[in-house]
CSV table of C-alpha atoms in Angstrom, one decimal:
chain,number,residue,atom,x,y,z
A,1,UNK,CA,58.3,59.6,-45.3
A,2,UNK,CA,57.2,63.3,-44.9
A,3,UNK,CA,56.5,62.8,-41.2
A,4,UNK,CA,60.1,61.5,-40.7
A,5,UNK,CA,61.5,64.6,-42.5
A,6,UNK,CA,59.5,67.0,-40.3
A,7,UNK,CA,60.6,65.2,-37.2
A,8,UNK,CA,64.2,65.2,-38.3
A,9,UNK,CA,64.1,69.0,-38.9
A,10,UNK,CA,62.4,69.6,-35.5
A,11,UNK,CA,65.0,67.5,-33.8
A,12,UNK,CA,67.7,69.7,-35.3
A,13,UNK,CA,65.9,72.8,-34.2
A,14,UNK,CA,65.5,71.5,-30.7
A,15,UNK,CA,69.2,70.6,-30.5
A,16,UNK,CA,70.1,74.1,-31.7
A,17,UNK,CA,67.9,75.6,-29.0
A,18,UNK,CA,69.6,73.5,-26.4
A,19,UNK,CA,73.1,74.3,-27.7
A,20,UNK,CA,72.6,78.1,-27.7
A,21,UNK,CA,72.2,78.4,-31.5
A,22,UNK,CA,75.9,77.6,-32.2
A,23,UNK,CA,75.1,75.9,-35.6
A,24,UNK,CA,76.4,72.7,-34.1
A,25,UNK,CA,73.4,70.4,-34.0
A,26,UNK,CA,74.5,68.6,-37.3
A,27,UNK,CA,77.9,68.0,-38.8
A,28,UNK,CA,79.2,71.0,-40.8
A,29,UNK,CA,76.2,73.1,-39.7
A,30,UNK,CA,72.9,74.0,-41.2
A,31,UNK,CA,74.5,75.0,-44.5
A,32,UNK,CA,75.4,71.3,-45.1
A,33,UNK,CA,72.1,69.9,-43.7
A,34,UNK,CA,69.6,72.1,-45.4
A,35,UNK,CA,70.2,71.4,-49.1
A,36,UNK,CA,70.0,67.6,-48.5
A,37,UNK,CA,66.9,68.0,-46.4
A,38,UNK,CA,65.2,70.2,-49.0
A,39,UNK,CA,66.1,67.6,-51.7
A,40,UNK,CA,64.6,64.8,-49.7
A,41,UNK,CA,61.5,67.0,-49.0
A,42,UNK,CA,61.0,67.5,-52.7
A,43,UNK,CA,61.5,63.8,-53.5
A,44,UNK,CA,59.0,62.8,-50.8
A,45,UNK,CA,56.5,65.4,-52.0
A,46,UNK,CA,56.4,67.3,-48.8
A,47,UNK,CA,54.2,70.4,-49.0
A,48,UNK,CA,55.9,73.0,-51.2
A,49,UNK,CA,54.7,75.8,-48.9
A,50,UNK,CA,56.3,74.2,-45.9
A,51,UNK,CA,59.6,73.6,-47.7
A,52,UNK,CA,59.6,77.2,-48.9
A,53,UNK,CA,59.1,78.4,-45.4
A,54,UNK,CA,62.0,76.2,-44.2
A,55,UNK,CA,64.3,77.4,-46.9
A,56,UNK,CA,63.4,81.1,-46.3
A,57,UNK,CA,63.9,80.8,-42.6
A,58,UNK,CA,67.1,78.8,-42.4
A,59,UNK,CA,68.8,79.6,-45.7
A,60,UNK,CA,71.2,82.1,-44.1
A,61,UNK,CA,71.4,80.3,-40.7
A,62,UNK,CA,75.1,79.3,-40.9
A,63,UNK,CA,76.2,82.8,-42.0
A,64,UNK,CA,74.3,84.5,-39.2
A,65,UNK,CA,75.3,85.3,-35.6
A,66,UNK,CA,73.7,83.5,-32.7
A,67,UNK,CA,71.2,86.2,-32.0
A,68,UNK,CA,69.9,86.1,-35.6
A,69,UNK,CA,69.8,82.3,-35.5
A,70,UNK,CA,67.7,82.4,-32.3
A,71,UNK,CA,65.3,84.8,-34.0
A,72,UNK,CA,65.0,82.5,-37.1
A,73,UNK,CA,64.2,79.5,-34.9
A,74,UNK,CA,61.6,81.4,-32.9
A,75,UNK,CA,60.1,82.8,-36.0
A,76,UNK,CA,59.7,79.4,-37.5
A,77,UNK,CA,58.2,77.9,-34.4
A,78,UNK,CA,55.8,80.8,-34.0
A,79,UNK,CA,54.8,80.5,-37.6
A,80,UNK,CA,53.9,76.9,-37.2
A,81,UNK,CA,52.0,77.6,-34.0
A,82,UNK,CA,50.2,80.5,-35.6
A,83,UNK,CA,49.2,78.3,-38.5
A,84,UNK,CA,47.5,75.8,-36.1
A,85,UNK,CA,45.7,78.7,-34.3
A,86,UNK,CA,44.7,80.3,-37.6
A,87,UNK,CA,41.5,78.3,-37.9
A,88,UNK,CA,40.0,80.2,-35.0
A,89,UNK,CA,41.2,83.6,-36.3
A,90,UNK,CA,39.7,82.9,-39.7
A,91,UNK,CA,36.4,81.8,-38.3
A,92,UNK,CA,36.2,84.9,-36.0
A,93,UNK,CA,37.2,87.4,-38.6
A,94,UNK,CA,35.3,86.1,-41.6
A,95,UNK,CA,31.6,86.4,-41.4
A,96,UNK,CA,29.5,85.9,-44.5
A,97,UNK,CA,30.7,88.2,-47.2
A,98,UNK,CA,29.3,89.5,-50.5
A,99,UNK,CA,32.8,89.8,-52.0
A,100,UNK,CA,33.0,86.4,-53.7
A,101,UNK,CA,35.0,85.2,-56.7
A,102,UNK,CA,33.3,86.1,-59.9
A,103,UNK,CA,32.9,82.6,-61.1
A,104,UNK,CA,29.7,80.8,-60.1
A,105,UNK,CA,30.4,77.1,-59.8
A,106,UNK,CA,28.4,74.2,-58.7
A,107,UNK,CA,29.9,73.3,-55.3
A,108,UNK,CA,31.5,70.0,-54.6
A,109,UNK,CA,31.0,68.0,-51.4
A,110,UNK,CA,30.3,70.2,-48.3
A,111,UNK,CA,33.2,68.6,-46.3
A,112,UNK,CA,36.0,66.1,-46.9
A,113,UNK,CA,34.4,62.7,-47.2
A,114,UNK,CA,35.2,60.0,-44.7
A,115,UNK,CA,38.2,58.0,-45.8
A,116,UNK,CA,39.8,60.8,-47.9
A,117,UNK,CA,43.4,61.5,-47.1
A,118,UNK,CA,45.4,64.7,-47.2
A,119,UNK,CA,46.5,63.8,-50.8
A,120,UNK,CA,42.8,64.3,-51.9
A,121,UNK,CA,42.3,67.0,-54.5
A,122,UNK,CA,40.8,70.4,-53.4
A,123,UNK,CA,37.7,69.8,-55.5
A,124,UNK,CA,36.4,67.6,-52.6
A,125,UNK,CA,35.8,70.9,-50.7
A,126,UNK,CA,32.5,72.8,-50.9
A,127,UNK,CA,33.1,75.9,-53.0
A,128,UNK,CA,36.1,74.6,-54.9
A,129,UNK,CA,35.0,73.7,-58.4
A,130,UNK,CA,37.2,73.1,-61.4
A,131,UNK,CA,37.8,76.8,-62.2
A,132,UNK,CA,38.8,77.7,-58.6
A,133,UNK,CA,40.9,74.5,-58.4
A,134,UNK,CA,42.8,75.8,-61.5
A,135,UNK,CA,43.4,79.1,-59.8
A,136,UNK,CA,44.7,77.4,-56.7
A,137,UNK,CA,47.2,75.4,-58.7
A,138,UNK,CA,48.8,78.8,-59.6
A,139,UNK,CA,49.6,79.1,-55.9
A,140,UNK,CA,51.0,75.5,-56.0
A,141,UNK,CA,47.9,74.3,-54.1
A,142,UNK,CA,46.6,71.0,-55.4
A,143,UNK,CA,45.8,68.9,-52.4
A,144,UNK,CA,44.3,69.2,-48.9
A,145,UNK,CA,47.8,68.8,-47.5
A,146,UNK,CA,49.0,71.8,-49.6
A,147,UNK,CA,46.2,73.9,-48.2
A,148,UNK,CA,46.9,72.7,-44.6
A,149,UNK,CA,50.4,74.0,-44.9
A,150,UNK,CA,49.7,77.3,-46.8
A,151,UNK,CA,51.0,80.0,-44.5
A,152,UNK,CA,49.9,83.7,-44.3
A,153,UNK,CA,52.5,86.1,-45.4
A,154,UNK,CA,51.4,88.5,-42.6
A,155,UNK,CA,48.7,89.2,-40.1
A,156,UNK,CA,46.7,92.5,-40.1
A,157,UNK,CA,45.7,93.9,-36.7
A,158,UNK,CA,42.7,96.2,-37.4
A,159,UNK,CA,43.3,98.0,-34.1
A,160,UNK,CA,46.8,99.2,-35.2
A,161,UNK,CA,46.4,100.2,-38.8
A,162,UNK,CA,47.7,103.5,-40.1
A,163,UNK,CA,45.4,106.4,-41.0
A,164,UNK,CA,45.7,108.1,-44.3
A,165,UNK,CA,47.3,111.3,-42.9
A,166,UNK,CA,50.1,109.1,-41.5
A,167,UNK,CA,51.2,107.6,-44.8
A,168,UNK,CA,54.8,108.0,-46.0
A,169,UNK,CA,56.2,107.3,-49.5
A,170,UNK,CA,57.9,104.0,-50.1
A,171,UNK,CA,56.3,102.3,-47.0
A,172,UNK,CA,54.3,99.1,-47.2
A,173,UNK,CA,51.1,99.8,-45.3
A,174,UNK,CA,47.5,98.7,-44.7
A,175,UNK,CA,44.6,101.2,-44.5
A,176,UNK,CA,40.9,101.1,-43.9
A,177,UNK,CA,38.7,103.5,-45.8
A,178,UNK,CA,35.3,104.2,-47.4
A,179,UNK,CA,35.0,104.3,-51.2
A,180,UNK,CA,33.9,107.7,-52.4
A,181,UNK,CA,34.3,107.2,-56.2
A,182,UNK,CA,35.4,104.5,-58.6
A,183,UNK,CA,35.6,104.3,-62.4
A,184,UNK,CA,37.5,102.6,-65.2
A,185,UNK,CA,38.9,104.2,-68.3
A,186,UNK,CA,41.0,103.0,-71.2
A,187,UNK,CA,44.3,104.7,-72.1
A,188,UNK,CA,46.4,103.4,-74.9
A,189,UNK,CA,44.5,100.1,-74.9
A,190,UNK,CA,45.2,99.6,-71.2
A,191,UNK,CA,42.2,99.7,-68.8
A,192,UNK,CA,42.8,101.6,-65.6
A,193,UNK,CA,40.5,101.4,-62.7
A,194,UNK,CA,40.8,104.2,-60.1
A,195,UNK,CA,39.1,104.5,-56.7
A,196,UNK,CA,39.2,107.2,-54.1
A,197,UNK,CA,38.8,106.3,-50.4
A,198,UNK,CA,38.7,108.3,-47.2
A,199,UNK,CA,39.0,107.6,-43.5
A,200,UNK,CA,38.2,111.1,-42.3
A,201,UNK,CA,41.9,112.1,-42.0
A,202,UNK,CA,42.5,112.3,-45.7
A,203,UNK,CA,42.1,110.9,-49.2
A,204,UNK,CA,43.9,108.0,-50.8
A,205,UNK,CA,43.8,107.1,-54.5
A,206,UNK,CA,43.9,103.5,-55.6
A,207,UNK,CA,44.9,102.4,-59.1
A,208,UNK,CA,44.6,99.0,-60.8
A,209,UNK,CA,45.8,98.1,-64.3
A,210,UNK,CA,43.8,95.8,-66.5
A,211,UNK,CA,41.5,94.6,-63.7
A,212,UNK,CA,38.2,96.2,-64.8
A,213,UNK,CA,36.1,93.7,-62.8
A,214,UNK,CA,37.2,95.5,-59.6
A,215,UNK,CA,34.9,98.4,-60.5
A,216,UNK,CA,31.9,96.0,-60.2
A,217,UNK,CA,33.1,94.8,-56.8
A,218,UNK,CA,34.0,98.1,-55.2
A,219,UNK,CA,31.0,100.5,-55.0
A,220,UNK,CA,30.7,103.9,-53.3
A,221,UNK,CA,30.2,103.8,-49.6
A,222,UNK,CA,31.8,100.4,-49.4
A,223,UNK,CA,34.3,100.0,-46.5
A,224,UNK,CA,37.5,98.2,-47.7
A,225,UNK,CA,41.0,97.5,-46.3
A,226,UNK,CA,43.8,98.0,-48.8
A,227,UNK,CA,47.5,97.1,-48.6
A,228,UNK,CA,50.5,98.2,-50.7
A,229,UNK,CA,53.4,100.5,-51.1
A,230,UNK,CA,52.6,104.2,-50.8
A,231,UNK,CA,53.6,106.5,-53.6
A,232,UNK,CA,52.8,110.2,-54.3
A,233,UNK,CA,51.4,111.7,-57.4
A,234,UNK,CA,51.0,115.5,-57.6
A,235,UNK,CA,51.6,115.6,-53.9
A,236,UNK,CA,48.7,113.1,-53.1
A,237,UNK,CA,49.1,109.6,-51.7
A,238,UNK,CA,48.4,106.7,-54.1
A,239,UNK,CA,48.8,102.9,-54.1
A,240,UNK,CA,49.2,101.1,-57.4
A,241,UNK,CA,47.7,97.6,-57.7
A,242,UNK,CA,46.9,97.3,-54.0
A,243,UNK,CA,45.6,94.2,-52.3
A,244,UNK,CA,42.1,94.8,-51.0
A,245,UNK,CA,39.0,93.2,-49.4
A,246,UNK,CA,35.6,94.4,-48.2
A,247,UNK,CA,35.0,94.8,-44.5
A,248,UNK,CA,31.8,94.9,-42.5
A,249,UNK,CA,30.9,96.7,-39.3
A,250,UNK,CA,31.6,93.6,-37.1
A,251,UNK,CA,35.2,93.2,-38.4
A,252,UNK,CA,36.0,96.9,-37.8
A,253,UNK,CA,34.3,97.2,-34.4
A,254,UNK,CA,36.0,94.1,-33.0
A,255,UNK,CA,39.5,95.1,-34.1
A,256,UNK,CA,40.3,91.5,-35.2
A,257,UNK,CA,43.7,90.1,-36.2
A,258,UNK,CA,43.3,88.4,-39.6
A,259,UNK,CA,45.7,86.3,-41.8
A,260,UNK,CA,46.6,87.7,-45.2
A,261,UNK,CA,47.5,85.1,-47.8
A,262,UNK,CA,49.2,85.3,-51.2
A,263,UNK,CA,46.5,85.4,-53.9
A,264,UNK,CA,46.1,85.0,-57.6
A,265,UNK,CA,43.7,86.7,-60.0
A,266,UNK,CA,39.9,86.5,-59.4
A,267,UNK,CA,40.5,85.3,-55.8
A,268,UNK,CA,39.6,87.1,-52.5
A,269,UNK,CA,41.0,86.9,-49.0
A,270,UNK,CA,37.6,86.0,-47.5
A,271,UNK,CA,37.0,83.2,-49.9
A,272,UNK,CA,40.5,81.7,-49.4
A,273,UNK,CA,40.3,82.0,-45.6
A,274,UNK,CA,37.0,80.1,-45.6
A,275,UNK,CA,38.5,77.3,-47.7
A,276,UNK,CA,41.6,77.1,-45.5
A,277,UNK,CA,39.5,77.2,-42.3
A,278,UNK,CA,37.5,74.2,-43.5
A,279,UNK,CA,40.7,72.2,-44.1
A,280,UNK,CA,42.4,73.2,-40.8
A,281,UNK,CA,39.2,72.8,-38.7
A,282,UNK,CA,38.7,69.2,-40.0
A,283,UNK,CA,42.3,68.0,-40.3
A,284,UNK,CA,44.3,69.8,-37.6
A,285,UNK,CA,42.9,67.6,-34.8
A,286,UNK,CA,43.6,64.5,-37.0
A,287,UNK,CA,47.2,65.4,-37.8
A,288,UNK,CA,50.1,64.3,-35.5
A,289,UNK,CA,51.8,67.1,-33.4
A,290,UNK,CA,55.3,67.3,-34.7
A,291,UNK,CA,56.6,70.0,-32.4
A,292,UNK,CA,58.5,68.5,-29.6
A,293,UNK,CA,57.1,69.3,-26.1
A,294,UNK,CA,60.2,71.2,-25.2
A,295,UNK,CA,59.6,73.9,-27.9
A,296,UNK,CA,55.8,74.0,-28.1
């Protein structure tokens, strides 16, 4: 049972915490325990996103020193906690947005119908029609349970973002700016969309390849947040194929902390946050608390 597997893992984590992260909670250490646990998780159809998080966090546990192990355990616990708190973050940071997925679909039911379990398909959610469901499957999201355990890859704190004049080459960064210009041109049968943004400290060029629809979504005077690796071209900062989303005045003025999820084509952060919030808001209170009291 998935619940038993989760409890088993958390019992090991709790024992490791009590033993000072000596990799002694199970025979032959985490390196022996983890492969078998992951195989059982796969066979019992535990959420792929949760199993991926476990593998990423504890894959090198046995080869690490005690300090690194302690950090891995705490990171895992905090990630699980943050996921439970994420519903409120998503609700606070995601007012109605005009930046919606291009496809206009007839919505499904407005909320999960009574009697549906976590194995229900995502099309039971308002706003998830067949096309959006197909996009979500590219992220290995097919059921409500998958979405409930879909974790952000980072959180952006709008009060601590870099300004354009602080950008350095090779660094992953997030910047807020106002669009000054955007256009799409075709070079050697490849469509290139370029936008220029400013935050009053400087200018940043953004480039997307073969994504011409972005020009219709980003218009001059629109405030956006962009993330990606900084490069320089002719001495000027540029980000190629950045992640981006529109912002409004409320989001900027309140300096909110927002989750940032992995996406696929024709999908936006705001839309995915809303969908995840619906699932977390409805199901989190109805889902057993697996974290032992000692490590909550």
